[in-house]
Amino acid sequence: MFAAGRHWVRRERVLLWCVLVAAWEAAWGQLRYSVPEEMPKGSFVGDVAKDLALKLPTLHDRGVRLVCESRTQYFGLHGKTGHLVTAERIDREQLCRLVEKCLLRCEVIIEGEMQVYEIEVEIRDINDNAPSFNHVELEERISEMTAPGSRFPLAEAQDPDVGRNSLQRYELSGDEHFSLSMQTGPGGDQRPELVLAKALDREEAAFHELVLRASDGGEPSRTGTARIRVAVLDANDNAPAFSQAEYTVRVAEDVPVGSALLTVTATDADEGIYGDVRYSLKKVTDVGSQIFHLDLETGAITLIRSLDFEEGDSYELEVQARDGGGLFDNAKVIITVTDVNDNMPEISVRSALSEISEDAPPGTVVALLHVQDRDSGPNGQVTCSLDDGIPFRLQNSRGNNYRVVTAQDLDREAVSEYNVTVRASDGGSPPLWSSAVLSLRVLDVNDNAPVFAEARYSARVAENNAAGALVLTVRAADADWGQNARVRYRLWEGRVRGAPLSSYVSVHAETGALYALRSFDYEEVREVGLWVRAEDGGAPSLSSNVSVRLVIVDENDNAPQVLYPPPASGAGWAGVELAPRSAEPGSLVAKVVAVDADAGQNAWLSYELAKATEPALFRVGLHSGEVRTARVPLSRDAARQSLVVVVKDHGRPALSATATLTVVLAESVGELLSELGSAAAAAAAAGEPSVSLTRWLVLAVAAVSCLFLAFLLLLLALRLRRWRRSQLLAAGSGALRGVPASHFVGIDGVRAFLHSYSHEVSLTADSRKSQLRFSGGSCCDTLPARPPPDEPAPLLAEDADGARRADPAAPPVSSSHHACSATPPSPASLLFPTRVLCRVCRMRFRYKEGKASFLLLSPTCVRISSSEPMYCMISKRQFSLLAGSAIFQTAPVLEWDESVLEGTVNGPLYNSAARRFHCSQPFCFSLITG
């Protein structure tokens, strides 16, 4: 009972040990199975899916496959069950002829995970081979003088099975003169010997027939037989003798076929037939008999087939020398094969990727390799390497298995495809090597945004373009590939003059072509700024922007417009001017005023006299349009002169307009009216429509008289105001006398005082509260030095209080307080022109006495309101109301009082802080003299 319990405990320990070993092998990715040989195709070997914990539905998706080291694929992996099955009938004796334990190694490769699991399958032997003799008929020659007890070696049987299935015993039958004896060889093998049990008598029996039977230990047992014929000979005194009991030779495996490896020699002291020695192989394997040949006469052993160290490194032969009398001697021959580096390393690609994403992290497995060399020793030691300069490296995973992994980040835009060459070199001298090439394509990832060919785009577009005209083409390139490199364009939405940008231009999504959707007008839009976005087709998409500037180029599409003289009315008497007959040559008679809505050269106007009653009497200024007398009028000249003036611009082609002036040569208004009356009567007599000329003349005289009286009253008021202000302010006009001419700056041919004398006029809605302030610099008796030329002057966009901060000690000067003894410069000393003309409305400015500003007689160019933003109707610049003053935000400061706009000469303002003038809109005003 106690003994049975101990046996059960021992059995449990053995089972536990087996389970632990199996678990350890599975953990290290190695499985072991055993299968008998000669199993039919498709026989079950092992459950690989269960042992490796692989899910059956994912076997096919994960790319699971089986690779064996042998050249013949003896096993397969069932795709549905995950079982390891036989793919061919396995013959252990053919596969592992010289190996006692036959192992076949395979690898399960999971390509989806780049994992390798090793499998060892042991091929168990079955008793499928019977013992056999090389020769089924054996002959022995024994002299009748041989003493009983003599031993004669017999040929051994061969059984390729192993273990109990191999050769186990011999049996002899047939004659009482002989018996069988077994001798144990150096390697533990059993060698049969024929023992002479009873003396022979040739006269009694010349031949004896025996049967030698060899049996294995299989169930059932298999046997093989050989017939032995013993010939009894006459007496033979001497037996042959070998020179050596054992012959040993080392042969390189690359020895050519037909080479003599060695020669065995045996001698016999007898003469005649008993001294004739012949050689034979008594013991040799099947492989040895196919490789070596023994010459019966000479005893030379030659090579009849190439040696291969990998198939066999040592061979043992037993040679027998026998004379003619039946006596013999045996010798052992051991042939050792030395290895030669005759096998190149073999690289087997177990699994490899053909594509890899460029964002794969370093260490990603690209390929699984198995490297082996059939040579031994240093000749079989293999070293693997990769080319330099590639982002891959080799890792030795286990034994002769290697993995190719990424060594760094990949960039498809730099290299899109790799041919990775794996080189394997052995340690022989000279070394042999082999290589395998792995082709790997890098898949694109959307990691590059589109890049425009230019940092910014600009184009000049002529106005009046056709709708749908191509403006320019923007191009962006994406370094990615495929869908990630497909670029589409679109506009950033914006507004132009309150209208959506998309109503002006559009961009083609595929080509990047920018089209104008409408005809541009330079007088309305002079420049269009927009942004174009380029997006690729990746997910998520990447984009970049570029600015596009469209400059509208002016075309000469506007003819000059004559403002004065106005177009003729029904009476035909528009533009009548008076010229005294006593006028000197060069006297100003009239001025033709015209404007052109175009810009630049297209707006440059020239005037010329096209037709006149007396062409030599008058001339027209080419650029001013002033009509002046060319000579003194003569008495023979007609009293009424008709002039036709052509106004042309400088465009291509040039556009023109005509103005008709009527000049009456008269010394007084009475003569003018008389001449006009006679002309009207002549027109009525000619059939023209009758008009009450007298009534219109009376109305004209009355209007002129009223205007003259109003002018006198206004002039008187201005004189009184000037006198009053001169009384309030210190008389300082003399301080500016004698100022050199370099202190004056010319503007359009007119010299104006623009140096270091500053004053500030502040007008409110109530002009009685206006103040006049002088800066500290102007309160000195001496003139300040001119600032250096390179000193930057503050612009008008500065804070209005900049002048005050520049000199905080400068107090204001008003009618009740004088901060300094200096007197402001008189208007006459400023040398301002008497008239300033607005280029748009052609309304004249007039110098306002006592102020460095001008009064605008017509408020049509400026809209003034204290409750909403104000802007200039000419330059479209916006005003803002600051302390009762209307100030340009980005243009000159204009002051206003009682809806009357006040400005400075030609649009510039005098900056008291910088002591200089600045003009940002010089096109709003022009100066005239006279």
PDB file of N, CA and C in Angstrom, residues 345-348 369-373 382-384 399-402 422 424-425 434:
ATOM      1  N   PRO A 345      26.533  30.681 -47.573  1.00  0.00           N
ATOM      2  CA  PRO A 345      25.402  30.859 -46.639  1.00  0.00           C
ATOM      3  C   PRO A 345      24.100  30.970 -47.412  1.00  0.00           C
ATOM      4  N   GLU A 346      23.067  30.408 -46.864  1.00  0.00           N
ATOM      5  CA  GLU A 346      21.749  30.442 -47.490  1.00  0.00           C
ATOM      6  C   GLU A 346      20.847  31.363 -46.676  1.00  0.00           C
ATOM      7  N   ILE A 347      20.262  32.343 -47.371  1.00  0.00           N
ATOM      8  CA  ILE A 347      19.345  33.302 -46.741  1.00  0.00           C
ATOM      9  C   ILE A 347      17.934  32.947 -47.179  1.00  0.00           C
ATOM     10  N   SER A 348      17.115  32.648 -46.210  1.00  0.00           N
ATOM     11  CA  SER A 348      15.722  32.313 -46.487  1.00  0.00           C
ATOM     12  C   SER A 348      14.843  33.416 -45.891  1.00  0.00           C
ATOM     13  N   LEU A 369      14.138  36.740 -41.390  1.00  0.00           N
ATOM     14  CA  LEU A 369      15.103  35.991 -42.188  1.00  0.00           C
ATOM     15  C   LEU A 369      15.625  34.800 -41.394  1.00  0.00           C
ATOM     16  N   HIS A 370      15.983  33.755 -42.140  1.00  0.00           N
ATOM     17  CA  HIS A 370      16.661  32.594 -41.564  1.00  0.00           C
ATOM     18  C   HIS A 370      17.924  32.347 -42.384  1.00  0.00           C
ATOM     19  N   VAL A 371      19.059  32.303 -41.697  1.00  0.00           N
ATOM     20  CA  VAL A 371      20.354  32.170 -42.356  1.00  0.00           C
ATOM     21  C   VAL A 371      21.024  30.892 -41.859  1.00  0.00           C
ATOM     22  N   GLN A 372      21.572  30.094 -42.765  1.00  0.00           N
ATOM     23  CA  GLN A 372      22.291  28.888 -42.381  1.00  0.00           C
ATOM     24  C   GLN A 372      23.411  28.614 -43.388  1.00  0.00           C
ATOM     25  N   ASP A 373      24.434  27.916 -42.872  1.00  0.00           N
ATOM     26  CA  ASP A 373      25.555  27.492 -43.704  1.00  0.00           C
ATOM     27  C   ASP A 373      25.812  26.016 -43.392  1.00  0.00           C
ATOM     28  N   VAL A 382      28.219  32.347 -39.666  1.00  0.00           N
ATOM     29  CA  VAL A 382      27.683  33.319 -40.621  1.00  0.00           C
ATOM     30  C   VAL A 382      27.542  34.671 -39.929  1.00  0.00           C
ATOM     31  N   THR A 383      27.919  35.720 -40.655  1.00  0.00           N
ATOM     32  CA  THR A 383      27.749  37.102 -40.205  1.00  0.00           C
ATOM     33  C   THR A 383      26.875  37.821 -41.219  1.00  0.00           C
ATOM     34  N   CYS A 384      25.810  38.474 -40.727  1.00  0.00           N
ATOM     35  CA  CYS A 384      24.864  39.175 -41.594  1.00  0.00           C
ATOM     36  C   CYS A 384      25.057  40.683 -41.450  1.00  0.00           C
ATOM     37  N   GLY A 399      19.092  32.182 -32.461  1.00  0.00           N
ATOM     38  CA  GLY A 399      19.824  31.262 -33.310  1.00  0.00           C
ATOM     39  C   GLY A 399      20.198  31.906 -34.631  1.00  0.00           C
ATOM     40  N   ASN A 400      19.757  31.300 -35.703  1.00  0.00           N
ATOM     41  CA  ASN A 400      20.041  31.798 -37.040  1.00  0.00           C
ATOM     42  C   ASN A 400      18.909  32.633 -37.615  1.00  0.00           C
ATOM     43  N   ASN A 401      17.999  33.086 -36.759  1.00  0.00           N
ATOM     44  CA  ASN A 401      16.872  33.900 -37.204  1.00  0.00           C
ATOM     45  C   ASN A 401      17.202  35.377 -36.976  1.00  0.00           C
ATOM     46  N   TYR A 402      16.886  36.173 -37.984  1.00  0.00           N
ATOM     47  CA  TYR A 402      17.141  37.610 -37.925  1.00  0.00           C
ATOM     48  C   TYR A 402      15.874  38.360 -38.286  1.00  0.00           C
ATOM     49  N   VAL A 422      20.502  42.320 -47.975  1.00  0.00           N
ATOM     50  CA  VAL A 422      21.016  41.617 -46.803  1.00  0.00           C
ATOM     51  C   VAL A 422      22.150  40.711 -47.277  1.00  0.00           C
ATOM     52  N   ALA A 424      25.121  37.879 -46.251  1.00  0.00           N
ATOM     53  CA  ALA A 424      25.546  36.882 -45.267  1.00  0.00           C
ATOM     54  C   ALA A 424      26.897  36.349 -45.706  1.00  0.00           C
ATOM     55  N   SER A 425      27.870  36.381 -44.812  1.00  0.00           N
ATOM     56  CA  SER A 425      29.236  35.946 -45.116  1.00  0.00           C
ATOM     57  C   SER A 425      29.686  34.956 -44.054  1.00  0.00           C
ATOM     58  N   SER A 434      26.537  35.388 -49.679  1.00  0.00           N
ATOM     59  CA  SER A 434      25.334  35.430 -50.507  1.00  0.00           C
ATOM     60  C   SER A 434      24.504  36.624 -50.046  1.00  0.00           C
TER      61      SER A 434
END
